[in-house]
Short mmCIF file of C-alpha atoms and ligand atoms in Angstrom, two decimals:
data_model
loop_
_atom_site.label_atom_id
_atom_site.label_comp_id
_atom_site.label_asym_id
_atom_site.label_seq_id
_atom_site.Cartn_x
_atom_site.Cartn_y
_atom_site.Cartn_z
CA MET A 1 94.67 28.74 -19.91
CA ALA A 2 94.68 25.19 -18.70
CA THR A 3 92.41 24.84 -15.74
CA CYS A 4 93.84 21.91 -14.04
CA CYS A 5 96.37 23.97 -11.66
CA LEU A 6 93.52 26.48 -10.52
CA SER A 7 91.46 26.51 -7.33
CA GLU A 8 88.04 25.66 -7.37
CA GLU A 9 87.20 29.58 -6.95
CA ASP A 10 89.41 30.35 -9.90
CA ARG A 11 88.00 27.51 -12.08
CA ALA A 12 84.74 28.70 -11.44
CA ALA A 13 85.55 32.09 -12.41
CA VAL A 14 86.92 30.81 -16.03
CA ARG A 15 83.51 28.81 -16.23
CA ARG A 16 81.66 31.89 -16.02
CA SER A 17 83.88 33.89 -18.10
CA ARG A 18 83.29 31.28 -20.85
CA GLU A 19 79.68 31.58 -20.11
CA ILE A 20 79.80 35.31 -20.88
CA ASP A 21 81.80 34.66 -24.04
CA ARG A 22 79.09 32.07 -25.36
CA ASN A 23 76.14 34.64 -24.45
CA LEU A 24 77.64 37.23 -26.10
CA GLN A 25 78.37 35.57 -29.18
CA ALA A 26 74.69 34.04 -29.28
CA GLU A 27 73.10 37.40 -28.61
CA LYS A 28 75.43 38.91 -31.39
CA LYS A 29 73.65 42.52 -30.27
CA GLN A 30 74.90 45.82 -31.25
CA TYR A 31 76.66 47.75 -28.71
CA ARG A 32 75.13 51.17 -27.95
CA SER A 33 78.34 52.57 -26.08
CA GLU A 34 81.93 51.55 -25.51
CA ILE A 35 82.85 50.40 -21.92
CA LYS A 36 85.17 53.45 -20.67
CA ILE A 37 87.81 52.22 -17.96
CA LEU A 38 89.24 55.05 -16.32
CA LEU A 39 92.75 54.09 -14.73
CA LEU A 40 93.43 55.92 -11.67
CA GLY A 41 96.08 55.82 -8.71
CA ALA A 42 99.20 57.70 -7.33
CA GLY A 43 102.13 58.34 -9.57
CA GLU A 44 104.30 54.89 -9.96
CA SER A 45 101.45 52.73 -9.33
CA GLY A 46 101.39 50.92 -12.64
CA LYS A 47 98.53 52.61 -14.82
CA SER A 48 100.62 53.13 -18.16
CA THR A 49 102.06 49.78 -17.33
CA PHE A 50 98.57 48.04 -17.50
CA LEU A 51 97.78 49.80 -20.39
CA LYS A 52 100.88 48.55 -22.10
CA GLN A 53 99.72 45.06 -21.14
CA MET A 54 96.28 45.84 -22.77
CA ARG A 55 97.91 46.68 -26.06
CA ILE A 56 100.14 43.86 -25.70
CA ILE A 57 97.25 41.10 -25.14
CA HIS A 58 94.35 42.66 -26.92
CA GLY A 59 95.56 45.29 -29.27
CA GLU A 60 98.59 45.99 -31.73
CA ASP A 61 101.56 44.53 -29.95
CA PHE A 62 104.86 46.19 -29.68
CA ASP A 63 106.92 45.65 -33.17
CA ASP A 64 110.36 45.97 -33.36
CA GLU A 65 109.85 49.79 -34.49
CA ALA A 66 107.42 50.59 -31.68
CA ARG A 67 110.17 48.87 -29.41
CA ILE A 68 113.11 51.02 -30.54
CA GLU A 69 111.26 54.17 -29.42
CA PHE A 70 111.76 52.79 -25.83
CA ARG A 71 115.31 52.72 -26.00
CA PRO A 72 116.00 56.28 -25.13
CA THR A 73 113.77 55.94 -22.11
CA VAL A 74 115.55 52.71 -20.97
CA TYR A 75 118.89 54.33 -21.44
CA HIS A 76 117.54 57.20 -19.23
CA ASN A 77 116.20 54.82 -16.46
CA VAL A 78 119.58 53.42 -16.14
CA MET A 79 121.57 56.53 -16.03
CA LYS A 80 119.42 58.27 -13.78
CA GLY A 81 119.02 54.87 -11.47
CA ALA A 82 122.86 54.84 -11.32
CA LYS A 83 123.39 58.58 -10.54
CA THR A 84 120.77 58.38 -7.92
CA LEU A 85 122.55 55.53 -6.29
CA ALA A 86 126.01 57.39 -6.65
CA LYS A 87 124.59 60.23 -4.95
CA ALA A 88 123.02 58.17 -2.26
CA VAL A 89 126.29 56.72 -1.38
CA ARG A 90 127.58 60.32 -0.52
CA ASN A 91 124.71 61.47 1.32
CA LEU A 92 124.39 58.52 3.32
CA ASN A 93 128.30 58.33 3.98
CA ILE A 94 128.78 54.84 2.48
CA PRO A 95 132.31 54.00 1.77
CA MET A 96 132.64 52.44 -1.53
CA GLN A 97 134.36 49.14 -1.93
CA HIS A 98 136.56 49.91 -5.00
CA ASP A 99 138.10 53.32 -5.68
CA SER A 100 137.47 53.04 -9.26
CA ASN A 101 134.13 53.15 -8.68
CA GLU A 102 134.33 56.42 -6.61
CA GLU A 103 135.44 57.91 -9.81
CA PHE A 104 132.71 56.73 -11.74
CA CYS A 105 130.45 58.22 -9.19
CA ASP A 106 132.03 61.60 -9.79
CA ILE A 107 131.24 61.25 -13.62
CA LEU A 108 127.72 60.12 -12.72
CA ASN A 109 127.03 62.97 -10.50
CA ASN A 110 128.13 65.38 -13.19
CA TYR A 111 126.12 63.26 -16.10
CA LYS A 112 123.29 65.38 -17.55
CA SER A 113 122.92 64.62 -21.18
CA ASN A 114 120.37 62.43 -22.62
CA ILE A 115 121.45 59.31 -24.59
CA LEU A 116 119.62 58.67 -27.61
CA GLU A 117 121.79 56.10 -29.79
CA PRO A 118 123.65 52.74 -28.76
CA GLN A 119 127.13 54.30 -29.61
CA ASP A 120 126.73 56.96 -26.89
CA PHE A 121 125.66 54.38 -24.10
CA VAL A 122 128.38 51.72 -24.95
CA GLN A 123 131.03 53.63 -23.03
CA TYR A 124 129.09 53.21 -19.59
CA VAL A 125 128.60 49.32 -19.85
CA GLU A 126 131.65 48.25 -17.94
CA PRO A 127 131.84 51.04 -15.39
CA LEU A 128 128.10 50.52 -14.74
CA GLN A 129 128.37 46.78 -14.31
CA ALA A 130 131.23 47.23 -11.66
CA LEU A 131 129.19 49.99 -9.97
CA TRP A 132 126.40 47.70 -9.57
CA LYS A 133 128.55 44.99 -8.00
CA ASP A 134 130.10 47.24 -5.54
CA ASN A 135 129.13 46.61 -1.77
CA GLY A 136 128.90 50.20 -1.23
CA ILE A 137 126.12 50.68 -3.83
CA ARG A 138 124.61 47.68 -2.68
CA GLU A 139 124.31 48.91 0.87
CA ALA A 140 122.75 51.99 -0.39
CA PHE A 141 120.32 50.17 -2.49
CA SER A 142 119.39 48.56 0.65
CA ARG A 143 118.34 51.72 1.98
CA ARG A 144 116.54 52.80 -0.90
CA ASN A 145 113.51 54.06 0.83
CA GLU A 146 115.39 56.70 2.18
CA PHE A 147 115.89 58.33 -1.29
CA GLN A 148 113.98 58.09 -4.45
CA LEU A 149 114.67 55.18 -6.62
CA GLY A 150 112.49 53.90 -9.35
CA ASP A 151 111.47 50.15 -8.80
CA SER A 152 112.83 49.06 -12.24
CA VAL A 153 116.36 50.25 -11.55
CA PRO A 154 117.65 47.19 -10.33
CA TYR A 155 115.83 45.19 -13.28
CA PHE A 156 117.59 47.31 -15.75
CA LEU A 157 121.26 47.30 -13.82
CA GLU A 158 121.25 43.48 -13.86
CA LYS A 159 121.03 43.75 -17.96
CA VAL A 160 123.25 46.42 -18.67
CA LYS A 161 125.43 44.03 -20.87
CA GLU A 162 122.04 43.16 -23.00
CA ILE A 163 121.19 46.84 -23.06
CA GLY A 164 124.76 48.02 -24.07
CA LYS A 165 124.82 46.08 -27.38
CA LEU A 166 125.03 48.04 -30.47
CA ASP A 167 122.09 46.49 -31.96
CA TYR A 168 119.77 47.03 -28.85
CA ILE A 169 116.14 46.60 -29.28
CA PRO A 170 114.23 46.66 -26.08
CA THR A 171 112.37 43.39 -25.40
CA ARG A 172 108.63 43.52 -24.65
CA GLU A 173 109.58 42.96 -21.05
CA HIS A 174 112.19 45.88 -21.13
CA VAL A 175 109.08 47.95 -22.56
CA LEU A 176 107.08 46.93 -19.73
CA HIS A 177 109.75 47.72 -16.90
CA SER A 178 110.75 51.34 -18.61
CA ARG A 179 109.53 54.20 -16.58
CA LYS A 180 108.30 57.62 -17.89
CA ALA A 181 105.89 59.39 -15.89
CA THR A 182 102.59 60.43 -17.72
CA THR A 183 101.96 64.20 -17.94
CA GLY A 184 98.63 64.49 -20.14
CA ILE A 185 95.63 62.10 -20.91
CA VAL A 186 96.05 58.99 -22.91
CA ASP A 187 93.04 57.39 -24.57
CA TYR A 188 93.38 54.03 -25.99
CA ARG A 189 90.50 51.94 -27.74
CA ILE A 190 90.55 48.10 -28.19
CA ASP A 191 88.00 45.62 -28.84
CA VAL A 192 88.24 42.84 -26.26
CA ARG A 193 86.57 39.62 -27.87
CA ASN A 194 84.25 41.99 -29.88
CA VAL A 195 83.33 44.28 -26.86
CA PRO A 196 84.41 48.14 -27.54
CA PHE A 197 86.72 49.28 -24.50
CA ARG A 198 88.07 52.85 -24.03
CA PHE A 199 90.87 52.89 -21.60
CA VAL A 200 91.92 56.25 -20.31
CA ASP A 201 95.14 56.72 -18.74
CA VAL A 202 96.23 59.88 -16.53
CA GLY A 203 99.13 61.26 -14.61
CA GLY A 204 98.98 60.31 -11.06
CA GLN A 205 101.38 62.60 -9.48
CA ARG A 206 100.06 65.49 -7.40
CA GLN A 207 100.45 68.07 -10.11
CA HIS A 208 98.67 65.98 -12.64
CA ARG A 209 95.67 65.08 -10.72
CA GLN A 210 93.61 68.06 -11.42
CA LYS A 211 93.45 67.21 -15.03
CA TRP A 212 91.42 63.77 -13.71
CA PHE A 213 88.01 65.52 -13.63
CA GLN A 214 88.09 66.27 -17.30
CA CYS A 215 87.74 62.28 -17.72
CA PHE A 216 84.88 61.68 -15.32
CA ASP A 217 82.08 61.79 -17.85
CA GLU A 218 80.50 58.54 -18.99
CA VAL A 219 82.71 56.17 -17.00
CA THR A 220 81.72 52.71 -16.86
CA ALA A 221 84.43 51.46 -14.61
CA ILE A 222 87.50 52.63 -12.72
CA LEU A 223 90.37 50.59 -12.15
CA PHE A 224 92.28 52.10 -9.15
CA LEU A 225 95.89 50.87 -8.87
CA CYS A 226 97.75 51.28 -5.54
CA SER A 227 101.49 50.20 -5.14
CA SER A 228 101.11 47.73 -2.52
CA SER A 229 104.77 47.45 -1.96
CA ALA A 230 105.31 51.25 -1.39
CA TYR A 231 104.32 51.21 2.42
CA ASP A 232 107.89 52.04 3.56
CA GLN A 233 108.26 54.68 0.76
CA VAL A 234 107.61 58.58 0.70
CA LEU A 235 106.24 60.66 -2.18
CA VAL A 236 108.71 61.84 -4.90
CA GLU A 237 106.31 65.19 -4.80
CA ASP A 238 106.96 66.06 -1.06
CA ARG A 239 109.29 63.76 0.13
CA VAL A 240 107.51 63.29 3.66
CA THR A 241 103.79 61.70 2.95
CA ASN A 242 104.13 57.92 3.02
CA ARG A 243 103.07 56.51 -0.43
CA LEU A 244 100.47 54.07 0.79
CA VAL A 245 98.75 56.41 2.80
CA GLU A 246 98.57 58.88 -0.05
CA SER A 247 96.88 56.12 -2.11
CA ARG A 248 94.65 55.48 0.39
CA ASN A 249 93.42 59.08 0.44
CA ILE A 250 93.20 59.51 -3.08
CA PHE A 251 91.14 56.15 -3.06
CA GLU A 252 88.75 57.55 -0.11
CA THR A 253 87.70 60.52 -2.38
CA ILE A 254 87.27 58.34 -5.36
CA VAL A 255 85.10 55.51 -4.11
CA ASN A 256 83.00 58.03 -1.99
CA ASN A 257 82.26 60.52 -4.98
CA ARG A 258 78.87 60.58 -5.85
CA CYS A 259 79.40 60.79 -9.58
CA PHE A 260 80.69 57.23 -9.49
CA SER A 261 77.71 55.70 -7.36
CA SER A 262 76.76 53.72 -10.47
CA VAL A 263 80.46 52.95 -11.57
CA SER A 264 82.31 49.82 -10.74
CA ILE A 265 85.30 50.59 -8.80
CA ILE A 266 87.96 47.83 -8.81
CA LEU A 267 90.99 47.91 -6.94
CA PHE A 268 94.42 46.66 -8.06
CA PHE A 269 97.15 45.89 -5.31
CA ASN A 270 99.70 46.03 -7.72
CA LYS A 271 103.32 45.38 -7.54
CA TYR A 272 102.56 42.07 -5.80
CA ASP A 273 105.92 40.61 -6.78
CA LEU A 274 107.66 43.55 -4.98
CA LEU A 275 105.36 42.99 -1.88
CA CYS A 276 106.06 39.45 -1.61
CA GLU A 277 109.71 40.06 -1.28
CA LYS A 278 109.30 43.21 0.96
CA VAL A 279 107.12 41.53 3.54
CA LEU A 280 110.05 39.22 4.61
CA HIS A 281 112.09 41.73 5.76
CA LYS A 282 110.10 45.02 6.29
CA ARG A 283 106.88 45.02 8.63
CA ILE A 284 104.19 47.21 7.42
CA THR A 285 103.27 48.05 10.99
CA ASP A 286 106.23 49.95 11.48
CA TYR A 287 104.91 52.32 8.63
CA ILE A 288 101.18 52.31 8.79
CA THR A 289 99.46 52.93 12.03
CA GLY A 290 96.15 53.66 13.21
CA VAL A 291 94.43 50.19 11.78
CA LYS A 292 94.68 47.32 13.59
CA PHE A 293 97.01 44.52 12.32
CA GLU A 294 96.10 40.89 13.07
CA GLY A 295 98.78 38.27 12.63
CA ASP A 296 102.12 38.54 11.53
CA PRO A 297 103.48 41.13 9.26
CA HIS A 298 105.90 38.88 7.83
CA GLN A 299 103.31 36.64 6.34
CA LEU A 300 101.87 37.52 3.10
CA LYS A 301 98.29 36.39 3.73
CA ASP A 302 98.04 38.47 6.89
CA VAL A 303 99.37 41.52 4.95
CA GLU A 304 97.02 41.12 1.99
CA ARG A 305 94.03 41.06 4.48
CA PHE A 306 95.45 44.10 6.34
CA LEU A 307 95.75 45.92 2.97
CA THR A 308 92.24 45.20 2.20
CA GLN A 309 90.69 46.24 5.27
CA LEU A 310 92.93 49.50 5.00
CA PHE A 311 90.94 50.43 1.96
CA ASP A 312 87.74 48.86 2.64
CA SER A 313 87.17 50.89 5.63
CA VAL A 314 87.28 54.14 3.91
CA ARG A 315 84.21 53.11 1.84
CA THR A 316 80.95 54.92 3.27
CA ASP A 317 78.56 52.90 1.09
CA ARG A 318 79.29 49.11 1.87
CA ARG A 319 76.17 47.33 0.20
CA GLN A 320 78.62 46.17 -2.48
CA GLU A 321 81.67 44.06 -1.72
CA LEU A 322 84.96 45.77 -2.49
CA TYR A 323 86.29 44.25 -5.81
CA ARG A 324 90.23 43.91 -5.47
CA HIS A 325 93.09 42.08 -6.95
CA PHE A 326 96.77 41.78 -6.01
CA THR A 327 98.40 42.23 -9.41
CA THR A 328 101.80 42.33 -11.08
CA ALA A 329 101.45 44.71 -13.92
CA THR A 330 104.92 43.89 -15.72
CA ASP A 331 103.58 40.26 -15.78
CA THR A 332 101.59 39.45 -19.07
CA ASN A 333 99.98 36.20 -17.90
CA ASN A 334 99.00 37.80 -14.64
CA ILE A 335 97.17 40.55 -16.18
CA LYS A 336 95.66 38.45 -18.79
CA PHE A 337 94.22 36.39 -16.00
CA VAL A 338 93.19 39.26 -13.95
CA PHE A 339 91.69 41.41 -16.78
CA ARG A 340 89.46 38.50 -17.75
CA ALA A 341 87.84 38.66 -14.20
CA VAL A 342 87.56 42.39 -14.07
CA ARG A 343 85.89 42.12 -17.70
CA ASP A 344 83.44 39.59 -16.50
CA THR A 345 82.69 41.87 -13.42
CA ILE A 346 82.04 44.69 -15.68
CA LEU A 347 79.88 42.98 -18.09
CA HIS A 348 77.89 41.45 -15.66
CA ARG A 349 76.95 44.97 -14.11
CA HIS A 350 76.66 46.81 -17.13
CA ILE A 351 75.70 44.95 -19.85
CA ASP A 352 72.04 46.12 -20.09
CA GLY A 353 73.39 49.82 -20.33
CA ILE A 354 76.21 49.11 -23.05
CA MET A 355 74.02 46.67 -25.47
CA GLY A 356 71.13 48.27 -27.51
N1 GTP B 1 108.27 45.09 -10.31
C1 GTP B 1 107.14 45.41 -10.78
N2 GTP B 1 107.05 46.77 -11.28
C2 GTP B 1 106.11 47.45 -11.70
C3 GTP B 1 104.77 46.94 -11.45
N3 GTP B 1 103.91 47.54 -12.16
C4 GTP B 1 104.49 48.85 -12.59
N4 GTP B 1 105.87 48.62 -12.34
C5 GTP B 1 107.04 49.66 -12.53
O1 GTP B 1 106.70 50.83 -11.82
C6 GTP B 1 107.12 52.04 -12.73
C7 GTP B 1 105.98 52.85 -12.62
O2 GTP B 1 104.83 52.27 -13.52
P1 GTP B 1 103.98 53.40 -14.51
O3 GTP B 1 103.14 52.60 -15.14
O4 GTP B 1 104.66 54.19 -15.16
O5 GTP B 1 103.07 54.15 -13.20
P2 GTP B 1 101.93 55.15 -13.35
O6 GTP B 1 100.98 54.84 -12.61
O7 GTP B 1 101.80 55.18 -14.67
O8 GTP B 1 102.76 56.50 -13.19
P3 GTP B 1 102.28 57.88 -13.55
O9 GTP B 1 102.21 57.99 -14.95
O10 GTP B 1 103.37 58.89 -12.69
O11 GTP B 1 100.83 58.15 -12.62
C8 GTP B 1 107.69 51.32 -14.11
O12 GTP B 1 109.15 51.19 -13.97
C9 GTP B 1 106.95 50.04 -14.24
O13 GTP B 1 107.64 49.13 -15.01
C10 GTP B 1 104.62 45.68 -10.72
O14 GTP B 1 103.64 45.22 -10.83
N5 GTP B 1 106.00 44.93 -10.41
MG1 MG B 2 101.70 56.79 -16.39
#
């Protein structure tokens, strides 16, 4: 990366990182064990997206064949998203701008099938485009925190024409935005500049969390992901609990768990792109209470400080500083940069334990 446009702090991080690389190369030691990184966090916080980035950056990138496998998921994300918006229009008593779109809402309301092939999606392209332009749908979309809409739905609805082509192959960016909840435990091993890493991704929704304990052995570091933009949303699981409050509660149990006293815990305030946009028109203070907010809730820096304090304040052992980053897991360059810093933090602290 060109260092000319980085802050002094970031430049120092790059220098440190290069030094670690040089030392690793010079020592040419054998690794006694792999670095096991556990990805934890509530549902939809971005764990699997982060893992996809590890694959893109350090592993075997998604080739055409691998990307085609995501096609049914993309179709499903589009159709389910449109159906959710169509239902919301009715439930919130919002009039549609055009009658023809009302008819399509009826079709969507009854839509149940799973599209697997391009020729089955083509018929929906035009009505979906018209629907997404309708002021009624736009109004429902602006009230999306009152119902459950995936964060990638607007991204895909903007791209319906491209997705609707008969020779459609999802791009790498489409793969990163596609959403499929994790239900089991996913292991991914890669070498990052000759250091063996093993990532473990788990399902974050409540019903999947009892499986987390199976992965707690021999952990080197935990990347805890929190959806920083979800402060105005409630959980899919119970439709009552605030998503940020849930995330902080889970973080509290993990960070204070004695099993992890020698584990590096690094917090990712993810979905930073969505946070930047949301603070402009929604005050976090209207949803999260009990912790003092200093500054202006429409100022990103003040919100970042508040979020940091919110999570930092639940830690009982405060000898170490809280490692945290604001991240956008769908942005490969951002994750490349952040992961480099994470890797350095981990190697710095655990190098003696992992090298023979
Ligand atoms: N805009 C934006 N979308 C993101 C970001 N990170 C993840 N997403 C999207 O958010 C959705 C949920 O991400 P996942 O990676 O599936 O979340 P998860 O934590 O693995 O969720 P579970 O498997 O249910 O625990 C996907 O559609 C992602 O593309 C981000 O930083 N910005
Ligand atoms: Mg997942």
